[in-house]
Short mmCIF file of C-alpha atoms in Angstrom, two decimals:
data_model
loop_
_atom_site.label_atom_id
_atom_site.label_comp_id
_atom_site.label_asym_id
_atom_site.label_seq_id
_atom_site.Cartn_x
_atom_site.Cartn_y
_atom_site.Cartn_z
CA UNK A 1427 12.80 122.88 177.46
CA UNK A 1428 15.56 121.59 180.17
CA UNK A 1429 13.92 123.43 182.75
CA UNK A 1430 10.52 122.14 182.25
CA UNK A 1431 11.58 118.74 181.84
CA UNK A 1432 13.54 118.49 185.04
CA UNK A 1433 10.46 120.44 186.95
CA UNK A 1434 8.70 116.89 185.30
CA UNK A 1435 11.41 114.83 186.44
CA UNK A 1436 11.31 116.18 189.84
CA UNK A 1437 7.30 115.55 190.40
CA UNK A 1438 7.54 111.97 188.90
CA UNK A 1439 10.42 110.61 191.56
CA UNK A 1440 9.72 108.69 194.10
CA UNK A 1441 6.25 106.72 194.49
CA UNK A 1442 3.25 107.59 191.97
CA UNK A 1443 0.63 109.45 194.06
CA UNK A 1444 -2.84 107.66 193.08
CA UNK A 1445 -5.77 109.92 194.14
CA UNK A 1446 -9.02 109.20 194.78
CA UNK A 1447 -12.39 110.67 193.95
CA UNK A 1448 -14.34 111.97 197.37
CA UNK A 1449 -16.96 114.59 195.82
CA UNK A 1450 -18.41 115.73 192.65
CA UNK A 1451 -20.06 119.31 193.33
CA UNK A 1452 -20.78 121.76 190.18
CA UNK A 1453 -18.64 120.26 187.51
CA UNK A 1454 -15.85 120.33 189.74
CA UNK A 1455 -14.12 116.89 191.45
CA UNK A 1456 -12.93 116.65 195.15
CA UNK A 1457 -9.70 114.25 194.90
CA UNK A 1458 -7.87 112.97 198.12
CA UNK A 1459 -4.43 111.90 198.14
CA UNK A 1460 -3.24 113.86 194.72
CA UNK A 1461 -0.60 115.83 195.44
CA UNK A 1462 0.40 117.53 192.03
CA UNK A 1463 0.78 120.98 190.97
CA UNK A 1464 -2.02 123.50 189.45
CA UNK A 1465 -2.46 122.63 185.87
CA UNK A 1466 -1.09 119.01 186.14
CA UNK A 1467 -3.67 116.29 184.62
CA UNK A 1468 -5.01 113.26 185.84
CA UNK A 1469 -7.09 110.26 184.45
CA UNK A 1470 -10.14 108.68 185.70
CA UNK A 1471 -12.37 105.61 184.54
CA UNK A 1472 -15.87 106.15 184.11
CA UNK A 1473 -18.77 103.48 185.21
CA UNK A 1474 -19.25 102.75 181.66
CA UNK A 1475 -15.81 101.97 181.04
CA UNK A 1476 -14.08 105.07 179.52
CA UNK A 1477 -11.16 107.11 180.55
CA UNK A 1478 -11.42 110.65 180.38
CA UNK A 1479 -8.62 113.63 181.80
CA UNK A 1480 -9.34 115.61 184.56
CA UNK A 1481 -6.93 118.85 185.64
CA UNK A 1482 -6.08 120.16 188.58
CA UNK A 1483 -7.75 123.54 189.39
CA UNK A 1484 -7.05 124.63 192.61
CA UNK A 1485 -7.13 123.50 195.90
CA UNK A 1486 -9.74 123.29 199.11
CA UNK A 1487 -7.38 122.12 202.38
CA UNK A 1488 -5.55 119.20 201.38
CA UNK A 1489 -7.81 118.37 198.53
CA UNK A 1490 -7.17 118.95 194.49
CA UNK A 1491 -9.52 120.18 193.28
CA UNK A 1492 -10.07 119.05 189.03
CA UNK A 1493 -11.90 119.92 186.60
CA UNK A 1494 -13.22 116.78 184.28
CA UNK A 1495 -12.62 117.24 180.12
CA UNK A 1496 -16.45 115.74 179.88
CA UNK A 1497 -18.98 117.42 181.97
CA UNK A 1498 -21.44 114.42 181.51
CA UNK A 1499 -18.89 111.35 182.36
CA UNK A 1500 -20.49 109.21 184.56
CA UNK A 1501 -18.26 108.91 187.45
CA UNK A 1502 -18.76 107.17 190.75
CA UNK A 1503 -17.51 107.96 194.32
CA UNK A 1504 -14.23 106.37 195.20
CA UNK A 1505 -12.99 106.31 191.46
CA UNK A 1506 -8.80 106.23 191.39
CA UNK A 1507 -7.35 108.99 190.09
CA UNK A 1508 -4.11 108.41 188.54
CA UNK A 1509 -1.05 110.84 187.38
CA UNK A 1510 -1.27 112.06 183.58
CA UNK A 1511 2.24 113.40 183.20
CA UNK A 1512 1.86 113.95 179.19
CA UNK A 1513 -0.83 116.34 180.15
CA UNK A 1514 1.27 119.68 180.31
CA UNK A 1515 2.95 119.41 176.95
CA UNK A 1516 1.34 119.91 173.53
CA UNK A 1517 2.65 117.51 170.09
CA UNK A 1518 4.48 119.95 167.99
CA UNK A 1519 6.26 119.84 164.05
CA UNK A 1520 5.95 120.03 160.83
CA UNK A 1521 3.27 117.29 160.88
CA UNK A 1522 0.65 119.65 162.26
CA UNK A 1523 0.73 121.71 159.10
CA UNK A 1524 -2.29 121.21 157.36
CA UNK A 1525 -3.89 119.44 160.02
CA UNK A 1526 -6.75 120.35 162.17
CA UNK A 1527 -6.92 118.91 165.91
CA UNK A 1528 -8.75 118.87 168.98
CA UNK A 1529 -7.82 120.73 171.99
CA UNK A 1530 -6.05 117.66 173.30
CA UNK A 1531 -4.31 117.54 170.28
CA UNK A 1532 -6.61 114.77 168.72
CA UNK A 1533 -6.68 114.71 164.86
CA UNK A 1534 -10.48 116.04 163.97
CA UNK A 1535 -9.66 115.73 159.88
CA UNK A 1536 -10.04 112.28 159.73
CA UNK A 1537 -6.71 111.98 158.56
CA UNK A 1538 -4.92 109.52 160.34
CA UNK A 1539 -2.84 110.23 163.38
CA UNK A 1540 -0.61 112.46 163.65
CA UNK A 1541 3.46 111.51 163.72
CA UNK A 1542 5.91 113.66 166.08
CA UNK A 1543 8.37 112.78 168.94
CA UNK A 1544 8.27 116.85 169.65
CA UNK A 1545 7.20 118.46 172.49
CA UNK A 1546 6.21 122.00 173.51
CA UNK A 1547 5.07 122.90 176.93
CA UNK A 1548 1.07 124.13 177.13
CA UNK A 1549 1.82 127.41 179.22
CA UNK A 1550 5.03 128.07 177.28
CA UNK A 1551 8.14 128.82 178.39
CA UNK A 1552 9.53 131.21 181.09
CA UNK A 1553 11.88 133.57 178.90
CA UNK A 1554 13.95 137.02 179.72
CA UNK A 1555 11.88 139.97 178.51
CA UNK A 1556 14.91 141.62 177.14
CA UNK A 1557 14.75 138.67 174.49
CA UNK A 1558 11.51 140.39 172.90
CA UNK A 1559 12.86 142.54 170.20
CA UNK A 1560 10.52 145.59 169.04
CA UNK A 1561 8.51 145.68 166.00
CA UNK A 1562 10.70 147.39 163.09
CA UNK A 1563 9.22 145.32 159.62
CA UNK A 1564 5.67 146.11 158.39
CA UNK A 1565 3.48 143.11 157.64
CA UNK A 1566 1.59 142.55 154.86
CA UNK A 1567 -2.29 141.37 155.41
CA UNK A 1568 -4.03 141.99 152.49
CA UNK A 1569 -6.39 144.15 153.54
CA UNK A 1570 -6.04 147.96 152.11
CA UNK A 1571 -7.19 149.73 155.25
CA UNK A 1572 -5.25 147.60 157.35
CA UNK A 1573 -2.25 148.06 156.04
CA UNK A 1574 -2.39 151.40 154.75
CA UNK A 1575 -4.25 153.28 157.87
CA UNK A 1576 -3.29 150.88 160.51
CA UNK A 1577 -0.05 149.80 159.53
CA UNK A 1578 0.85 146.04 161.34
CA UNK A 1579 4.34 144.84 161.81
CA UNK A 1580 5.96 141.20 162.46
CA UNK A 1581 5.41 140.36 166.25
CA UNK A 1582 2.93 142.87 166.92
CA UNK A 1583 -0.47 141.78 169.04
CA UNK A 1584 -3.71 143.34 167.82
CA UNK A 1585 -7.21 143.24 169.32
CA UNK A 1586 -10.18 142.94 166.58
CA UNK A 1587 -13.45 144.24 168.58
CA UNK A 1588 -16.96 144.21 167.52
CA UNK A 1589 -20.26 143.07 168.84
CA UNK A 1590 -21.73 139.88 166.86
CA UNK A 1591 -22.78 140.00 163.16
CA UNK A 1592 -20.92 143.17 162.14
CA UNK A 1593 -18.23 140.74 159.83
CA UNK A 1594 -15.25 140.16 162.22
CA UNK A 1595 -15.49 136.43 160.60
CA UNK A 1596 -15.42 137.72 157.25
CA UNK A 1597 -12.04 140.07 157.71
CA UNK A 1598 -9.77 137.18 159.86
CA UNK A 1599 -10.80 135.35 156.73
CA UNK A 1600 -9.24 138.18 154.41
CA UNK A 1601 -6.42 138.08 156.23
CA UNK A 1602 -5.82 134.59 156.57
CA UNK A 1603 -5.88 134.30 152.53
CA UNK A 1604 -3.44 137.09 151.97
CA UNK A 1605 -0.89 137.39 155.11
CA UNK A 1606 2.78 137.40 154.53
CA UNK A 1607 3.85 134.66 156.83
CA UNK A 1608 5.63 131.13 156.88
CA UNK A 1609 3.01 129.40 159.37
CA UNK A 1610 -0.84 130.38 159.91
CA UNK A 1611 -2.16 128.94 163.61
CA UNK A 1612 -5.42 129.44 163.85
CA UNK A 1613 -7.33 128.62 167.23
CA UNK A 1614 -11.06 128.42 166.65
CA UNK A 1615 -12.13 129.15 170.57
CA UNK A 1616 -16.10 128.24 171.48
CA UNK A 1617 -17.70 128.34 168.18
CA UNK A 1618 -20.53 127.05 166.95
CA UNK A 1619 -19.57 123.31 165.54
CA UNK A 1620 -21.31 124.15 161.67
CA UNK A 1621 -18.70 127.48 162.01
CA UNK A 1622 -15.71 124.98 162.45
CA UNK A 1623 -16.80 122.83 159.32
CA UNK A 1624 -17.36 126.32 157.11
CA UNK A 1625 -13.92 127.27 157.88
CA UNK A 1626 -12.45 124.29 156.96
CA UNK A 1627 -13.67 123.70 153.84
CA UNK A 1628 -13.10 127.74 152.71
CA UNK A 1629 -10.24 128.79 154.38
CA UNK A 1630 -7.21 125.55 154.67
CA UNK A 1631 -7.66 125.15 150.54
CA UNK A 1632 -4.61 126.42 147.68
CA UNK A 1633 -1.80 127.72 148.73
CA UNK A 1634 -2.70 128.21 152.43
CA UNK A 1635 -3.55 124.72 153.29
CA UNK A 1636 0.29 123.67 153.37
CA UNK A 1637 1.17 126.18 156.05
CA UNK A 1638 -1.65 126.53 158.31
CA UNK A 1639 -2.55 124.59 161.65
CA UNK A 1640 -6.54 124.47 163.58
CA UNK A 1641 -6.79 124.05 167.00
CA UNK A 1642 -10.68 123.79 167.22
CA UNK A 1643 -13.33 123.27 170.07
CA UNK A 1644 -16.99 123.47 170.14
CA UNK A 1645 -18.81 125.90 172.37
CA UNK A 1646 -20.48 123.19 173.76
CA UNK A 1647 -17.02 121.61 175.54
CA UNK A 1648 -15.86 121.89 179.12
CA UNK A 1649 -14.36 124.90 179.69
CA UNK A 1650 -10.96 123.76 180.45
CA UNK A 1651 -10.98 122.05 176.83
CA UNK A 1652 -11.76 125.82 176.10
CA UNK A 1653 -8.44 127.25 177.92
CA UNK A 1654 -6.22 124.35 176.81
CA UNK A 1655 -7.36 125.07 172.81
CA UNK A 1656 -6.07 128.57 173.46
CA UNK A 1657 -3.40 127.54 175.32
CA UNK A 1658 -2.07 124.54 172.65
CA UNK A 1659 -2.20 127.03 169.91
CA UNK A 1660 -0.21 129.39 171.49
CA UNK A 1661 2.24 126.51 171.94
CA UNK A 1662 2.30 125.64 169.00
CA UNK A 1663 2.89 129.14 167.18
CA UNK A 1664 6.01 128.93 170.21
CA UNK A 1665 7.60 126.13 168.88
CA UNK A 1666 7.61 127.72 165.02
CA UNK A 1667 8.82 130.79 166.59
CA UNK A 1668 11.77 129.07 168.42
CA UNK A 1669 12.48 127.89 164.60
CA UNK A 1670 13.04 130.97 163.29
CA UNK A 1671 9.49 131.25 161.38
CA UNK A 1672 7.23 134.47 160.89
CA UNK A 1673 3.76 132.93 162.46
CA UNK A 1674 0.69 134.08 162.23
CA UNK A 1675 -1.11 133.21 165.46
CA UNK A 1676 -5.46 134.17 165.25
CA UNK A 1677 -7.47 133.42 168.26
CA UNK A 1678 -11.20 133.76 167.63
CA UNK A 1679 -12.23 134.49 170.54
CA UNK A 1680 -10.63 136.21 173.53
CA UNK A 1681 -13.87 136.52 175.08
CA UNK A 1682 -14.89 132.93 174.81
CA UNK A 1683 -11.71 132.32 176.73
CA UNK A 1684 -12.21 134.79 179.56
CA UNK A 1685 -16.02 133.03 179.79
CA UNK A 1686 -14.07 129.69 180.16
CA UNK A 1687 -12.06 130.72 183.02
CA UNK A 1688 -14.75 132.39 184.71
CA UNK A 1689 -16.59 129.57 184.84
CA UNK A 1690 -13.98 127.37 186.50
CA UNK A 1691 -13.18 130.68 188.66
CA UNK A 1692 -16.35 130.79 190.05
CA UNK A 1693 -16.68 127.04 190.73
CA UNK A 1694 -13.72 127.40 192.70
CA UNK A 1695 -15.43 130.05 194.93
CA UNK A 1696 -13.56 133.15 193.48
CA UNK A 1697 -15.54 136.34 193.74
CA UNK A 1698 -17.39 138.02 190.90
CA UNK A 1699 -16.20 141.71 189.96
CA UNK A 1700 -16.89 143.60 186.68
CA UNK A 1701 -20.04 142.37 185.02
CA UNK A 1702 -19.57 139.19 187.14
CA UNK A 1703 -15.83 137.98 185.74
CA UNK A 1704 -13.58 136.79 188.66
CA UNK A 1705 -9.71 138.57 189.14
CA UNK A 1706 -8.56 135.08 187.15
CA UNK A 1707 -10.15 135.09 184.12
CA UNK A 1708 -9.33 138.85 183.67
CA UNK A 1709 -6.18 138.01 184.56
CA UNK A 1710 -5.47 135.56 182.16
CA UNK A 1711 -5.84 137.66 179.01
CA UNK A 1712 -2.72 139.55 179.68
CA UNK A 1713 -0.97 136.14 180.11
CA UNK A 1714 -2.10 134.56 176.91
CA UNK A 1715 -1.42 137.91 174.65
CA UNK A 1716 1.90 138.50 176.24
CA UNK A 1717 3.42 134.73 174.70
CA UNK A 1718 3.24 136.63 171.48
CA UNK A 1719 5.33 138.81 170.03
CA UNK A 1720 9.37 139.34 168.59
CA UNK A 1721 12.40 136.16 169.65
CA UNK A 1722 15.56 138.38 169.20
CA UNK A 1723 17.68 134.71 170.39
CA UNK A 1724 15.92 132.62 167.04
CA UNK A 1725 15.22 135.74 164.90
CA UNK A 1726 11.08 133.76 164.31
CA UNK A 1727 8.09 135.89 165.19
CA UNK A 1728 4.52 135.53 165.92
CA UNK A 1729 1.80 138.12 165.12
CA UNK A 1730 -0.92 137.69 166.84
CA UNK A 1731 -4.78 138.70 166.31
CA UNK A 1732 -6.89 138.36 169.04
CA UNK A 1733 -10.99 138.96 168.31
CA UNK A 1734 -13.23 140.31 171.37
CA UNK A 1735 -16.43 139.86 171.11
CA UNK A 1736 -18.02 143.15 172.55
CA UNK A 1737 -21.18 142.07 174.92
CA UNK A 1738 -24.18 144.58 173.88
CA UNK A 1739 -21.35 146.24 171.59
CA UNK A 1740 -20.06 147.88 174.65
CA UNK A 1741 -16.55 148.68 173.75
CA UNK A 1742 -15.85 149.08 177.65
CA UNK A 1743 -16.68 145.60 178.25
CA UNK A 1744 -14.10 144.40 180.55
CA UNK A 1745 -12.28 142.01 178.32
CA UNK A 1746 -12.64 144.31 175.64
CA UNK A 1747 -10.79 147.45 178.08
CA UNK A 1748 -8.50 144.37 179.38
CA UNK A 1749 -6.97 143.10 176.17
CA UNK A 1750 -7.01 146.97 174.17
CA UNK A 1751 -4.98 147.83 177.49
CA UNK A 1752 -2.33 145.44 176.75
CA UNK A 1753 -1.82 144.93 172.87
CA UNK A 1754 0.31 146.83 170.40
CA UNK A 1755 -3.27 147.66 168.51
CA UNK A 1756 -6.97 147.62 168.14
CA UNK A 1757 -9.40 147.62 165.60
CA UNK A 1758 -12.80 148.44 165.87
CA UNK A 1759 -15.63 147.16 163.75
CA UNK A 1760 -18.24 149.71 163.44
CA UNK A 1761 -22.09 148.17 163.12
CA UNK A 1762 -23.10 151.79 161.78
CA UNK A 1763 -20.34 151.06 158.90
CA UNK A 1764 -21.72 147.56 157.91
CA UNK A 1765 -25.21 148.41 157.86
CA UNK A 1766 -24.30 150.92 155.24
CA UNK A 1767 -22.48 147.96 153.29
CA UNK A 1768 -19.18 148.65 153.82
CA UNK A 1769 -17.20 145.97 154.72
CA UNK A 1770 -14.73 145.71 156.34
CA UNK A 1771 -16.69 148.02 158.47
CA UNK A 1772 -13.35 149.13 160.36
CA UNK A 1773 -13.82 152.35 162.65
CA UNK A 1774 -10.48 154.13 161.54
CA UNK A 1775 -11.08 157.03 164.05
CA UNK A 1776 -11.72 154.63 167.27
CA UNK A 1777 -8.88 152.41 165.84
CA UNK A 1778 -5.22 152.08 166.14
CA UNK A 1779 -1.60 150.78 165.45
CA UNK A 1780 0.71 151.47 168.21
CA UNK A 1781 3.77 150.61 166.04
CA UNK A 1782 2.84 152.39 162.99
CA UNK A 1783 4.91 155.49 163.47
CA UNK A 1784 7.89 152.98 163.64
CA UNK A 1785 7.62 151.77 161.05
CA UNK A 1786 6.20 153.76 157.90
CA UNK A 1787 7.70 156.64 156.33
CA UNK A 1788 6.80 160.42 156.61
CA UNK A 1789 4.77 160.39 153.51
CA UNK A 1790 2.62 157.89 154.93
CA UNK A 1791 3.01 159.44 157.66
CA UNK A 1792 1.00 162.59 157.07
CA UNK A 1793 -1.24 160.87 154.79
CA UNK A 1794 -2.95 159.06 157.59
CA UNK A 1795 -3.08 161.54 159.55
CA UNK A 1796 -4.92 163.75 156.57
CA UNK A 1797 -7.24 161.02 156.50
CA UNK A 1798 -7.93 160.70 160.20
CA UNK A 1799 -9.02 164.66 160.34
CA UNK A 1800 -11.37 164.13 157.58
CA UNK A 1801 -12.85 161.10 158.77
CA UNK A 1802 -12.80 162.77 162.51
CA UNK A 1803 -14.76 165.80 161.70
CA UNK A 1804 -17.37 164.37 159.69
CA UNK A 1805 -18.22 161.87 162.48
CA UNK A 1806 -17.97 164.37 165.09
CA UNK A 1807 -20.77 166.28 163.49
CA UNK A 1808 -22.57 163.64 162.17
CA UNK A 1809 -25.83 164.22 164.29
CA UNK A 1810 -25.58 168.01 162.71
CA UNK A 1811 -25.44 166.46 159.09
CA UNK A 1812 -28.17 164.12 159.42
CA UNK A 1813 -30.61 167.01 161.20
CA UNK A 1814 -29.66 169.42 158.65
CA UNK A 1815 -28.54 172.12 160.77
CA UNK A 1816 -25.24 172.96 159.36
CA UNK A 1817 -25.06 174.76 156.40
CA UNK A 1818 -22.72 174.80 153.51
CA UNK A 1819 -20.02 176.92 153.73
CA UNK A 1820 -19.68 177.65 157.76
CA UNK A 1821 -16.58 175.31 158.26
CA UNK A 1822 -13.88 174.60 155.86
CA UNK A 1823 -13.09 171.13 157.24
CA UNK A 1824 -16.67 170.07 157.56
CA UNK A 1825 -17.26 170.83 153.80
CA UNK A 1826 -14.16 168.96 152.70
CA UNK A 1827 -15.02 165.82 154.99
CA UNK A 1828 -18.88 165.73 153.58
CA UNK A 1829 -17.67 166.34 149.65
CA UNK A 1830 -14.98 163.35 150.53
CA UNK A 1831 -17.11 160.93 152.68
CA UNK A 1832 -17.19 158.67 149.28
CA UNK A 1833 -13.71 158.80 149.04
CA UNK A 1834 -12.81 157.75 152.52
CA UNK A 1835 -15.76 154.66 152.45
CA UNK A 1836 -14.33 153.64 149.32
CA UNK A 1837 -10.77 153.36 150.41
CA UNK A 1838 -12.12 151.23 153.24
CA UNK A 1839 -14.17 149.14 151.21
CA UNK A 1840 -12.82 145.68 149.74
CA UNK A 1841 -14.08 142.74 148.15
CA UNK A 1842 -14.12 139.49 150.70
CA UNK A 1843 -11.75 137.51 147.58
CA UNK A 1844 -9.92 140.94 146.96
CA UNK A 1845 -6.09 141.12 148.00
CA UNK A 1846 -4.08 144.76 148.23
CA UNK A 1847 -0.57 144.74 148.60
CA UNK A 1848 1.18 146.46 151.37
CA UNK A 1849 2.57 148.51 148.57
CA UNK A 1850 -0.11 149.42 146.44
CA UNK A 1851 -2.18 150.09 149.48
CA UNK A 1852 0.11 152.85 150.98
CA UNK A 1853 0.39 154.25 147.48
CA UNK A 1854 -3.25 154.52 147.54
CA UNK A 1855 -3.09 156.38 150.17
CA UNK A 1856 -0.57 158.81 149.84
CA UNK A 1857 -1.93 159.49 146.45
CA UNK A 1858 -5.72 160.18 147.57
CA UNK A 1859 -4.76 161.47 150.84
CA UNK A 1860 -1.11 163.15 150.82
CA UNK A 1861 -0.27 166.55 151.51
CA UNK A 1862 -1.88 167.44 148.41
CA UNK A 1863 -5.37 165.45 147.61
CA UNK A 1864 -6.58 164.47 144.70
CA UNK A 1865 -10.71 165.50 145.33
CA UNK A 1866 -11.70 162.59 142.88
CA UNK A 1867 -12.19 159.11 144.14
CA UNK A 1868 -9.08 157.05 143.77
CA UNK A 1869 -10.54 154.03 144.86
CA UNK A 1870 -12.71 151.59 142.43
CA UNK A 1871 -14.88 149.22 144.14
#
């Protein structure tokens, strides 16, 4: 924190620069006379009166370019533009728990104001890598599949993909009701407004509520209201980190995020690549996903679950390749799966934990992998099944994968109120799947 706030000090010597407004093109302000770094705020006051936050973008010549926090503020040529030095650091403590807040850190509960003299800075802090310790403790998350087949640890980063409707909302919830950790952050990134209302009155009630914090922002807010949501929860799961804490972070979702920057990336005149998103916002997923993770120095941690929503359900979307490119796991939501009712309609063969091997035992071990063949070759011949082509008694594996396709679906399968220990769920496992199989489902629904 000394480093940041002497890198504050040193911009706020010397004279206040007070800039002034020159152009409004495309959502994006032309200020003279501003001479602050990227990502350093200033305020300006509307015709009607208001004052609203503006951030600084980029640059054309000697001009800052900002973007406004309110797309529709009615602003008028020549409006002074002055310094918002709070801008860059996000309200952190124990009074967030159990709040939920804006992406400027604005109560939204109705609660009263919220009481801390601590600060965290937005974009985090610049920290040796050799500080990040490795994932060596399984996590517990409630879900059976999850944590018997895909087996999370503390600090570990994992990617939840799926196109929309196929019940991504319905297993963060799951998890969010049954994870083993000391602080939930949950940043609710360009939904729908009624989505934001649902989730507070069903998920931050019992136990929960006294250990989870909302960072939420409408779909329908300026994009860079959009990055500094993500951005302040991240903080905030920091600051619990640098405490010592095991955090759950959940950002829901990456793509909204990447949408958010390329729509200031383009206004800034960036060119468009893959399926139109400029090098920035691809760019910033790695930066966001890589604040996550093990602190060897405080001993705290912060697993993270990032949801992608796949455009078209093309899993080679570029934010989907980007972000399954740089976290510790993925898991894929299958809409073939949920239309059959099974839910949570996770794709165990086009899924994966990177750390598993680390840190489960040999049992488990070859009990996944058991699993993984069965479930492999009955997909793989799936067309042949459906067609009736192949006929009984031609391949050994393809008979055992079509008698167990109930078992496998029902180990999957879990009520949305149902919890299943980490324990009982590898158990399950090893006992249905283990070198030697019980044929019988071992699963009840």
């Amino acid at each position: 924190m000394r480093q940041f706030t002497d890198r504050i000090a040193s911009i706020s010597t010397g004279p206040r620069a007070i800039g002034k407004l020159v152009a409004h093109d495309g959502g994006m302000l032309e200020v003279t006379g501003f001479n602050y770094p990227i990502g350093f705020g200033g305020s300006l006051r509307t015709a009607d009166g208001r004052r609203i936050t503006a951030e600084i973008a980029g640059f054309r010549g000697s001009r800052a370019m900002m973007i406004p926090l309110e797309s529709d503020a009615a602003l008028k040529n020549g409006t002074r533009v002055e310094p918002n030095m709070q801008s860059s650091l996000a309200a952190v403590g124990d009074a967030l728990l159990s709040r939920v807040i804006g992406p400027m850190g604005e109560p939204l509960d109705r609660r009263g104001p919220i009481i801390t003299n601590e600060r965290w800075p937005l974009m985090g802090k610049r920290d040796n890598v050799l500080n990040r310790s490795g994932v060596s403790e399984p996590i517990d998350l409630g879900v059976r599949a999850i944590n018997a087949l895909l087996t999370a640890g503390y600090g570990q980063r994992i990617a939840i993909a799926a196109g929309s409707g196929v019940g991504k909302s319905v297993l963060i919830g799951q998890i969010l009701d049954n994870a083993d950790a000391d602080v939930i952050v949950v940043g609710l990134i360009g939904e729908r407004g009624r989505e934001v209302s649902d989730f507070v009155e069903t998920r931050m009630t019992g136990p929960v509520r006294n250990k989870i914090v909302t960072v939420a922002v409408p779909a329908d807010h300026s994009p860079i209201l959009r990055l500094r949501a993500a951005h302040r929860a991240t903080a905030i799961a920091e600051y619990f980190r640098s405490k010592g804490k095991r955090v759950l972070l959940v950002i829901d979702s990456l793509t909204r995020i990447a949408h958010a920057q390329r729509e200031i990336g383009l206004a800034l005149g960036e060119p468009p690549t893959m399926k139109g998103y400029p090098p920035s916002s691809l760019a910033l997923v790695p930066k966001l996903i890589e604040r996550a993770g093990n602190d060897s120095i405080s001993g705290g941690s912060i697993t993270a679950l990032y949801t992608v929503l796949a455009d078209g359900g093309d899993m080679e979307d570029p934010v989907v390749d980007t972000a399954r490119a740089i976290v510790d796991g993925h898991i894929i939501l299958s809409r073939s799966l949920s239309e059959q009712g099974v839910f949570p309609a996770i794709d165990i063969g086009r899924s994966l934990s990177r750390v598993a091997n680390d840190i489960i035992g040999e049992e488990q071990r070859m009990a996944q992998t058991n699993f993984r063949r069965i479930w492999s070759a009955y997909e793989e011949n799936r067309d042949l099944l459906l067609m009736g082509a192949y006929r009984a008694g031609s391949d050994a594996d393809i008979d055992e994968a079509v008698a167990r396709r109930p078992d496998l679906l029902n180990f999957i399968r879990q009520r949305p109120h149902e919890a299943v220990p980490l324990n009982d769920s590898m158990a399950a496992l090893i006992q249905g799947f283990g070198p030697q199989p019980i044929a019988a489902s071992l699963v009840e629904e």
